[in-house]
CSV table of C-alpha atoms in Angstrom, one decimal:
chain,number,residue,atom,x,y,z
A,1404,UNK,CA,153.0,63.5,107.9
A,1405,UNK,CA,154.3,67.2,108.3
A,1406,UNK,CA,156.5,68.7,105.7
A,1407,UNK,CA,159.7,70.5,106.9
A,1408,UNK,CA,161.3,72.5,104.2
A,1409,UNK,CA,165.0,72.7,104.0
A,1410,UNK,CA,166.1,76.2,105.0
A,1411,UNK,CA,169.3,76.0,103.1
A,1412,UNK,CA,167.1,76.0,99.7
A,1413,UNK,CA,164.0,78.0,100.6
A,1414,UNK,CA,166.1,80.9,101.9
A,1415,UNK,CA,168.4,81.0,98.9
A,1416,UNK,CA,167.5,83.7,96.5
A,1417,UNK,CA,169.1,82.0,93.9
A,1418,UNK,CA,166.8,78.9,94.1
A,1419,UNK,CA,166.5,79.0,90.4
A,1420,UNK,CA,170.0,78.5,89.8
A,1421,UNK,CA,170.0,75.2,92.1
A,1422,UNK,CA,166.8,73.5,91.1
A,1423,UNK,CA,165.5,73.1,87.4
A,1424,UNK,CA,162.5,73.8,86.2
A,1425,UNK,CA,161.2,70.2,86.0
A,1426,UNK,CA,162.3,69.6,89.5
A,1427,UNK,CA,160.9,72.7,90.7
A,1428,UNK,CA,157.6,71.4,89.6
A,1429,UNK,CA,158.0,68.0,91.0
A,1430,UNK,CA,159.1,69.7,94.6
A,1431,UNK,CA,155.9,72.0,94.2
A,1432,UNK,CA,153.6,69.0,93.7
A,1433,UNK,CA,155.3,66.8,96.6
A,1434,UNK,CA,154.8,70.1,98.9
A,1435,UNK,CA,150.8,70.1,97.8
A,1436,UNK,CA,150.8,66.7,98.4
A,1437,UNK,CA,152.1,66.8,101.8
A,1438,UNK,CA,149.7,69.7,102.5
A,1439,UNK,CA,146.7,67.5,101.6
A,1440,UNK,CA,147.6,64.5,103.3
A,1441,UNK,CA,148.2,66.6,106.6
A,1442,UNK,CA,144.5,67.9,106.2
A,1443,UNK,CA,143.1,64.5,105.4
A,1444,UNK,CA,144.7,63.3,108.8
A,1445,UNK,CA,143.1,66.2,110.5
A,1446,UNK,CA,140.0,66.2,108.9
A,1447,UNK,CA,137.0,63.8,110.1
A,1448,UNK,CA,133.8,64.0,107.9
A,1449,UNK,CA,130.5,62.8,109.6
A,1450,UNK,CA,129.6,59.2,109.0
A,1451,UNK,CA,126.2,59.1,108.0
A,1452,UNK,CA,126.1,56.2,105.7
A,1453,UNK,CA,127.8,53.1,107.1
A,1454,UNK,CA,124.7,53.2,109.6
A,1455,UNK,CA,126.9,51.9,112.6
A,1456,UNK,CA,129.2,54.8,113.7
A,1457,UNK,CA,127.6,57.4,116.6
A,1458,UNK,CA,128.9,60.6,118.2
A,1459,UNK,CA,129.4,61.1,121.6
A,1460,UNK,CA,130.3,64.2,123.7
A,1461,UNK,CA,132.3,64.2,127.3
A,1462,UNK,CA,132.8,67.1,129.3
A,1463,UNK,CA,133.8,67.9,132.8
A,1464,UNK,CA,130.6,69.8,133.7
A,1465,UNK,CA,129.5,66.9,136.0
A,1466,UNK,CA,132.2,68.3,138.4
A,1467,UNK,CA,133.5,64.7,139.4
A,1468,UNK,CA,136.6,65.0,137.2
A,1469,UNK,CA,138.8,66.9,139.5
A,1470,UNK,CA,138.7,69.8,136.9
A,1471,UNK,CA,141.4,68.4,134.7
A,1472,UNK,CA,139.6,69.3,131.6
A,1473,UNK,CA,137.3,71.9,132.7
A,1474,UNK,CA,134.9,73.5,130.4
A,1475,UNK,CA,136.5,71.4,127.4
A,1476,UNK,CA,133.9,69.7,125.2
A,1477,UNK,CA,135.1,66.4,123.5
A,1478,UNK,CA,132.9,65.1,120.5
A,1479,UNK,CA,134.3,61.6,119.4
A,1480,UNK,CA,132.8,58.8,117.2
A,1481,UNK,CA,131.9,55.6,118.8
A,1482,UNK,CA,131.0,52.4,117.0
A,1483,UNK,CA,127.4,51.2,117.6
A,1484,UNK,CA,128.7,47.7,116.9
A,1485,UNK,CA,131.5,47.4,119.1
A,1486,UNK,CA,131.2,50.4,121.6
A,1487,UNK,CA,134.8,51.4,121.3
A,1488,UNK,CA,135.2,55.3,121.2
A,1489,UNK,CA,137.6,56.9,118.8
A,1490,UNK,CA,139.7,60.1,118.2
A,1491,UNK,CA,138.5,63.8,118.4
A,1492,UNK,CA,136.4,64.9,115.8
A,1493,UNK,CA,138.3,68.1,114.3
A,1494,UNK,CA,141.4,66.7,116.0
A,1495,UNK,CA,140.7,69.1,118.8
A,1496,UNK,CA,138.6,69.8,122.0
A,1497,UNK,CA,136.1,72.7,122.0
A,1498,UNK,CA,135.9,75.3,124.6
A,1499,UNK,CA,132.1,76.1,124.9
A,1500,UNK,CA,131.2,79.0,127.3
A,1501,UNK,CA,129.0,81.8,127.5
A,1502,UNK,CA,129.6,85.2,129.8
A,1503,UNK,CA,126.9,87.1,131.3
A,1504,UNK,CA,127.8,90.0,133.5
A,1505,UNK,CA,130.8,88.7,135.9
A,1506,UNK,CA,129.9,85.2,135.5
A,1507,UNK,CA,131.1,82.4,132.8
A,1508,UNK,CA,129.3,79.3,132.5
A,1509,UNK,CA,131.0,76.4,131.0
A,1510,UNK,CA,130.1,73.3,128.9
A,1511,UNK,CA,127.4,71.5,127.0
A,1512,UNK,CA,125.4,68.5,127.3
A,1513,UNK,CA,123.5,68.6,123.8
A,1514,UNK,CA,124.4,67.3,120.6
A,1515,UNK,CA,122.6,67.0,117.4
A,1516,UNK,CA,124.3,65.7,114.0
A,1517,UNK,CA,122.9,67.3,110.8
A,1518,UNK,CA,123.0,65.1,107.4
A,1519,UNK,CA,122.3,68.3,105.5
A,1520,UNK,CA,125.1,70.7,106.7
A,1521,UNK,CA,127.6,67.9,107.6
A,1522,UNK,CA,127.9,69.7,111.1
A,1523,UNK,CA,127.3,69.2,114.7
A,1524,UNK,CA,125.1,71.6,116.5
A,1525,UNK,CA,124.9,71.9,120.4
A,1526,UNK,CA,123.7,74.4,123.0
A,1527,UNK,CA,125.3,76.0,125.9
A,1528,UNK,CA,124.8,74.2,129.2
A,1529,UNK,CA,123.4,75.0,132.4
A,1530,UNK,CA,120.3,75.7,134.1
A,1531,UNK,CA,120.8,79.1,135.1
A,1532,UNK,CA,118.4,81.9,134.1
A,1533,UNK,CA,120.1,83.2,131.2
A,1534,UNK,CA,120.1,83.2,127.6
A,1535,UNK,CA,121.9,80.0,126.0
A,1536,UNK,CA,124.0,80.2,122.8
A,1537,UNK,CA,123.3,77.8,120.0
A,1538,UNK,CA,126.8,76.7,118.4
A,1539,UNK,CA,127.6,74.8,115.5
A,1540,UNK,CA,130.7,72.8,114.9
A,1541,UNK,CA,132.5,71.8,111.5
A,1542,UNK,CA,134.3,68.6,112.1
A,1543,UNK,CA,136.3,69.3,109.1
A,1544,UNK,CA,137.9,72.3,110.0
A,1545,UNK,CA,137.5,72.0,113.8
A,1546,UNK,CA,135.7,75.6,113.6
A,1547,UNK,CA,132.8,76.8,116.0
A,1548,UNK,CA,130.1,79.3,115.1
A,1549,UNK,CA,127.5,80.8,117.5
A,1550,UNK,CA,124.6,81.0,115.2
A,1551,UNK,CA,122.1,81.8,117.6
A,1552,UNK,CA,121.1,83.0,121.2
A,1553,UNK,CA,117.5,82.1,122.9
A,1554,UNK,CA,114.9,84.9,123.8
A,1555,UNK,CA,114.2,86.2,127.1
A,1556,UNK,CA,111.3,84.1,127.1
A,1557,UNK,CA,113.6,80.9,127.2
A,1558,UNK,CA,115.7,82.0,129.7
A,1559,UNK,CA,114.4,79.9,132.6
A,1560,UNK,CA,114.8,76.7,130.7
A,1561,UNK,CA,117.8,74.6,130.1
A,1562,UNK,CA,117.9,72.5,126.9
A,1563,UNK,CA,120.1,69.1,126.9
A,1564,UNK,CA,117.7,67.4,124.4
A,1565,UNK,CA,118.6,68.2,120.8
A,1566,UNK,CA,118.1,66.1,117.2
A,1567,UNK,CA,117.8,67.0,113.8
A,1568,UNK,CA,114.6,66.3,111.9
A,1569,UNK,CA,115.6,65.4,108.2
A,1570,UNK,CA,111.9,66.0,106.9
A,1571,UNK,CA,111.9,69.6,108.0
A,1572,UNK,CA,115.7,70.4,107.7
A,1573,UNK,CA,115.1,72.2,111.4
A,1574,UNK,CA,117.1,71.5,114.5
A,1575,UNK,CA,114.7,70.4,117.4
A,1576,UNK,CA,115.2,70.9,121.3
A,1577,UNK,CA,113.1,70.0,124.6
A,1578,UNK,CA,113.8,72.3,127.3
A,1579,UNK,CA,112.9,71.8,131.1
A,1580,UNK,CA,112.3,74.5,133.8
A,1581,UNK,CA,114.7,75.4,136.2
A,1582,UNK,CA,112.0,76.8,138.7
A,1583,UNK,CA,109.7,73.9,140.2
A,1584,UNK,CA,107.0,76.6,140.8
A,1585,UNK,CA,106.5,77.3,137.0
A,1586,UNK,CA,102.9,76.2,135.8
A,1587,UNK,CA,102.9,72.7,134.6
A,1588,UNK,CA,101.3,73.9,131.3
A,1589,UNK,CA,104.6,75.4,130.2
A,1590,UNK,CA,107.1,73.5,131.7
A,1591,UNK,CA,108.8,71.8,129.0
A,1592,UNK,CA,108.7,73.7,125.8
A,1593,UNK,CA,109.6,72.1,122.5
A,1594,UNK,CA,111.6,74.5,120.3
A,1595,UNK,CA,113.1,74.5,116.7
A,1596,UNK,CA,115.8,76.6,115.0
A,1597,UNK,CA,117.4,76.4,111.5
A,1598,UNK,CA,120.5,74.3,110.6
A,1599,UNK,CA,122.4,77.5,109.3
A,1600,UNK,CA,125.9,78.0,109.9
A,1601,UNK,CA,126.8,81.6,110.0
A,1602,UNK,CA,127.3,84.0,113.0
A,1603,UNK,CA,123.6,85.0,114.3
A,1604,UNK,CA,121.7,83.3,111.6
A,1605,UNK,CA,119.2,81.4,113.9
A,1606,UNK,CA,118.7,84.1,116.4
A,1607,UNK,CA,115.4,85.5,114.9
A,1608,UNK,CA,114.1,82.1,113.8
A,1609,UNK,CA,114.0,80.4,117.0
A,1610,UNK,CA,110.5,79.2,117.4
A,1611,UNK,CA,108.5,77.7,120.3
A,1612,UNK,CA,106.0,75.1,118.9
A,1613,UNK,CA,104.2,74.2,122.0
A,1614,UNK,CA,104.6,72.2,125.3
A,1615,UNK,CA,104.8,68.7,126.3
A,1616,UNK,CA,101.8,67.1,128.4
A,1617,UNK,CA,102.4,67.7,132.1
A,1618,UNK,CA,100.3,65.0,133.8
A,1619,UNK,CA,100.9,61.5,135.4
A,1620,UNK,CA,104.5,59.9,134.5
A,1621,UNK,CA,104.8,63.1,132.5
A,1622,UNK,CA,104.6,65.7,135.1
A,1623,UNK,CA,107.2,68.3,135.1
A,1624,UNK,CA,110.6,66.9,136.3
A,1625,UNK,CA,109.6,63.2,135.4
A,1626,UNK,CA,110.6,64.7,131.7
A,1627,UNK,CA,113.9,66.1,133.3
A,1628,UNK,CA,117.2,64.9,131.5
A,1629,UNK,CA,117.3,62.6,128.4
A,1630,UNK,CA,117.9,63.1,124.6
A,1631,UNK,CA,115.6,62.8,121.3
A,1632,UNK,CA,115.7,61.3,118.2
A,1633,UNK,CA,113.7,61.7,114.8
A,1634,UNK,CA,113.0,58.6,112.4
A,1635,UNK,CA,112.5,59.1,108.7
A,1636,UNK,CA,108.9,59.7,109.0
A,1637,UNK,CA,109.4,62.7,111.2
A,1638,UNK,CA,108.1,60.7,114.5
A,1639,UNK,CA,110.0,62.1,117.6
A,1640,UNK,CA,111.2,59.9,120.2
A,1641,UNK,CA,112.0,61.1,123.7
A,1642,UNK,CA,114.0,59.2,126.4
A,1643,UNK,CA,114.2,61.2,129.6
A,1644,UNK,CA,115.1,60.4,133.1
A,1645,UNK,CA,112.8,61.5,135.8
A,1646,UNK,CA,114.3,63.7,138.5
A,1647,UNK,CA,112.4,63.5,141.7
A,1648,UNK,CA,112.9,64.5,145.6
A,1649,UNK,CA,112.8,61.3,147.7
A,1650,UNK,CA,113.4,62.2,151.1
A,1651,UNK,CA,115.6,65.3,151.6
A,1652,UNK,CA,117.3,64.8,148.2
A,1653,UNK,CA,116.4,65.0,144.4
A,1654,UNK,CA,117.5,61.6,142.7
A,1655,UNK,CA,117.2,60.4,139.2
A,1656,UNK,CA,114.6,57.5,139.1
A,1657,UNK,CA,112.6,56.3,136.2
A,1658,UNK,CA,113.9,55.9,132.7
A,1659,UNK,CA,111.3,55.9,130.0
A,1660,UNK,CA,110.7,56.0,126.2
A,1661,UNK,CA,107.9,58.4,124.8
A,1662,UNK,CA,106.7,59.3,121.5
A,1663,UNK,CA,105.4,62.3,119.6
A,1664,UNK,CA,103.8,61.2,116.3
A,1665,UNK,CA,104.8,63.2,112.9
A,1666,UNK,CA,101.1,64.2,112.7
A,1667,UNK,CA,101.2,66.0,116.3
A,1668,UNK,CA,104.2,67.7,115.6
A,1669,UNK,CA,103.4,71.3,115.0
A,1670,UNK,CA,104.8,72.7,112.1
A,1671,UNK,CA,104.2,76.5,113.3
A,1672,UNK,CA,105.0,78.5,116.5
A,1673,UNK,CA,102.3,78.0,119.2
A,1674,UNK,CA,101.4,77.5,122.9
A,1675,UNK,CA,99.3,74.4,122.9
A,1676,UNK,CA,99.9,70.8,124.4
A,1677,UNK,CA,101.7,68.5,122.0
A,1678,UNK,CA,100.3,64.9,122.5
A,1679,UNK,CA,102.8,62.2,123.6
A,1680,UNK,CA,102.4,58.6,124.3
A,1681,UNK,CA,104.4,56.2,126.6
A,1682,UNK,CA,106.4,53.5,124.4
A,1683,UNK,CA,108.0,51.6,127.3
A,1684,UNK,CA,109.9,51.7,130.6
A,1685,UNK,CA,113.4,51.1,130.7
A,1686,UNK,CA,113.6,49.6,134.1
A,1687,UNK,CA,117.4,48.7,133.6
A,1688,UNK,CA,118.4,52.5,133.2
A,1689,UNK,CA,116.5,53.7,136.4
A,1690,UNK,CA,118.6,55.5,138.5
A,1691,UNK,CA,120.9,56.6,136.0
A,1692,UNK,CA,121.3,59.9,134.2
A,1693,UNK,CA,120.2,59.1,130.8
A,1694,UNK,CA,121.8,61.7,128.7
A,1695,UNK,CA,121.9,60.4,125.0
A,1696,UNK,CA,119.7,58.5,122.7
A,1697,UNK,CA,120.6,57.6,119.0
A,1698,UNK,CA,119.6,55.3,116.2
A,1699,UNK,CA,121.5,53.2,113.9
A,1700,UNK,CA,120.1,52.5,109.9
A,1701,UNK,CA,118.3,49.4,111.3
A,1702,UNK,CA,116.0,51.2,113.8
A,1703,UNK,CA,117.9,49.8,116.9
A,1704,UNK,CA,118.2,52.4,119.8
A,1705,UNK,CA,121.5,53.4,121.8
A,1706,UNK,CA,121.6,55.0,125.2
A,1707,UNK,CA,124.2,56.7,126.9
A,1708,UNK,CA,124.1,57.2,130.8
A,1709,UNK,CA,126.0,58.4,133.7
A,1710,UNK,CA,125.8,55.5,136.3
A,1711,UNK,CA,126.6,56.5,139.8
A,1712,UNK,CA,129.2,54.3,141.4
A,1713,UNK,CA,127.5,54.5,145.0
A,1714,UNK,CA,124.4,56.5,146.6
A,1715,UNK,CA,123.1,59.5,144.5
A,1716,UNK,CA,124.1,62.8,145.9
A,1717,UNK,CA,126.4,61.1,148.7
A,1718,UNK,CA,129.5,63.1,149.3
A,1719,UNK,CA,132.3,61.5,147.0
A,1720,UNK,CA,130.1,59.5,144.9
A,1721,UNK,CA,131.6,59.0,141.4
A,1722,UNK,CA,130.2,58.1,138.1
A,1723,UNK,CA,131.1,56.0,135.1
A,1724,UNK,CA,130.1,56.4,131.5
A,1725,UNK,CA,127.8,53.7,129.8
A,1726,UNK,CA,126.4,52.9,126.5
A,1727,UNK,CA,123.3,50.7,126.0
A,1728,UNK,CA,121.7,49.0,122.9
A,1729,UNK,CA,118.0,48.3,122.5
A,1730,UNK,CA,116.5,46.1,119.9
A,1731,UNK,CA,113.1,45.9,121.4
A,1732,UNK,CA,110.9,48.3,123.8
A,1733,UNK,CA,112.1,48.2,127.2
A,1734,UNK,CA,115.0,46.1,126.8
A,1735,UNK,CA,118.6,47.4,127.1
A,1736,UNK,CA,122.1,45.7,126.9
A,1737,UNK,CA,125.3,47.1,128.1
A,1738,UNK,CA,128.0,47.8,125.7
A,1739,UNK,CA,131.2,47.1,128.1
A,1740,UNK,CA,133.7,48.3,125.4
A,1741,UNK,CA,132.5,51.8,125.9
A,1742,UNK,CA,134.4,54.2,128.1
A,1743,UNK,CA,135.6,57.8,128.3
A,1744,UNK,CA,139.1,58.4,126.9
A,1745,UNK,CA,140.2,61.6,128.6
A,1746,UNK,CA,140.3,60.8,132.4
A,1747,UNK,CA,138.1,63.2,134.3
A,1748,UNK,CA,135.5,63.3,131.8
A,1749,UNK,CA,132.0,61.9,131.5
A,1750,UNK,CA,129.7,61.0,128.7
A,1751,UNK,CA,126.9,64.0,128.1
A,1752,UNK,CA,125.1,63.2,125.1
A,1753,UNK,CA,125.1,60.7,122.0
A,1754,UNK,CA,123.6,61.4,118.5
A,1755,UNK,CA,123.9,59.9,115.0
A,1756,UNK,CA,122.7,61.1,111.4
A,1757,UNK,CA,120.7,58.1,110.7
A,1758,UNK,CA,116.8,58.1,110.1
A,1759,UNK,CA,115.6,54.5,109.7
A,1760,UNK,CA,111.9,53.9,109.1
A,1761,UNK,CA,111.3,51.2,111.4
A,1762,UNK,CA,112.4,51.7,115.0
A,1763,UNK,CA,112.9,48.7,117.5
A,1764,UNK,CA,111.5,45.6,116.9
A,1765,UNK,CA,107.8,44.6,118.2
A,1766,UNK,CA,107.7,41.8,120.9
A,1767,UNK,CA,103.9,41.9,121.3
A,1768,UNK,CA,102.6,38.2,122.5
A,1769,UNK,CA,99.1,37.4,122.6
A,1770,UNK,CA,98.5,33.8,124.3
A,1771,UNK,CA,95.3,31.9,124.6
A,1772,UNK,CA,94.7,29.2,126.7
A,1773,UNK,CA,91.7,26.6,126.6
A,1774,UNK,CA,90.9,23.3,128.5
A,1775,UNK,CA,89.2,20.6,126.8
A,1776,UNK,CA,88.6,17.2,127.1
A,1777,UNK,CA,91.2,16.9,129.9
A,1778,UNK,CA,93.9,18.5,127.5
A,1779,UNK,CA,95.3,22.0,127.7
A,1780,UNK,CA,95.3,23.8,124.4
A,1781,UNK,CA,97.6,27.0,123.9
A,1782,UNK,CA,97.5,29.5,120.8
A,1783,UNK,CA,99.6,32.0,120.5
A,1784,UNK,CA,100.3,35.2,118.2
A,1785,UNK,CA,103.3,37.3,118.1
A,1786,UNK,CA,104.2,40.3,116.0
A,1787,UNK,CA,107.0,39.8,113.1
A,1788,UNK,CA,110.2,39.8,115.0
A,1789,UNK,CA,113.5,39.0,113.7
A,1790,UNK,CA,115.1,38.6,117.3
A,1791,UNK,CA,112.8,36.0,118.2
A,1792,UNK,CA,114.2,32.6,117.2
A,1793,UNK,CA,111.8,29.9,118.9
A,1794,UNK,CA,108.9,29.5,121.3
A,1795,UNK,CA,109.0,27.2,124.1
């Protein structure tokens, strides 16, 4: 509610003759209550306690929205129970742009939610060979601040994978090279920067920790898009979608989930190879643009994707924004209530500020069969799994 004072009273220099001292105090208190109420309506604090709220970004950076909200970034809450998307965080959209020379680049496809500072962190979009800005956003005030700019050594990378490590208090990001001819050994750097909030505070503290493996299913652009999250123990989970040339065009292919153990995560700058292992293939998400990964407080995973409504890279092909839940490695269930709010936008990232200790239920089953005296005897062992009700 907005308070509109009466001009006939406030403009009267003899106000004290009209309103008694007692009435004036009551009037001031009422005014303060209106101001506080209005701030509470516009303020939206981060939910890091319920275990069921995530945050999504929507942009028009895909170019499929007809330019209706060009370069405007939306951050909205989403229920991890129903998939329903809520109102704008901070009560506004955020204009994310970076001008280099005569060119201005728009948008962001990276989001981290920080429990300690109660702020969002993003990095400016695009894979052009230019520096990228790191921006922090306060959802209570709706303000944004550029806290850092990447050094020249990172110009040839773009960063859409961003997450907070609650163990260290740093924000981490994985990059991917724009140039396919770049050496495999340095194709996917892992970097970090502090969760500070003032202008330029992160610039001198952006650290390259090492590089992801580049072999087999992890070779170069097979780790192209996607997102990262941390659990409470500091293990990093990475869900990329491969981007490969099939025929004349590059298309998105395999969606997978990888893990970097906390013990293998460098604690200081370096240039070595960081060990990473495959957790599961997510075949249901193949050929989609996996762009967000998040956890709820129980350790279930959630993926946002951009699903093509036709052939990839075909003229006129549009997209739709999707949210999936995953309670076991490799399994994903569509949450149909999820959708963009603003026409012309598409989902670009997903994040939460929950750090559960257990990630996904195990579904390992060992089956042993034995034929004895005309009878078949079966034995099986299964990992503890609350999702399993019975065996048949």
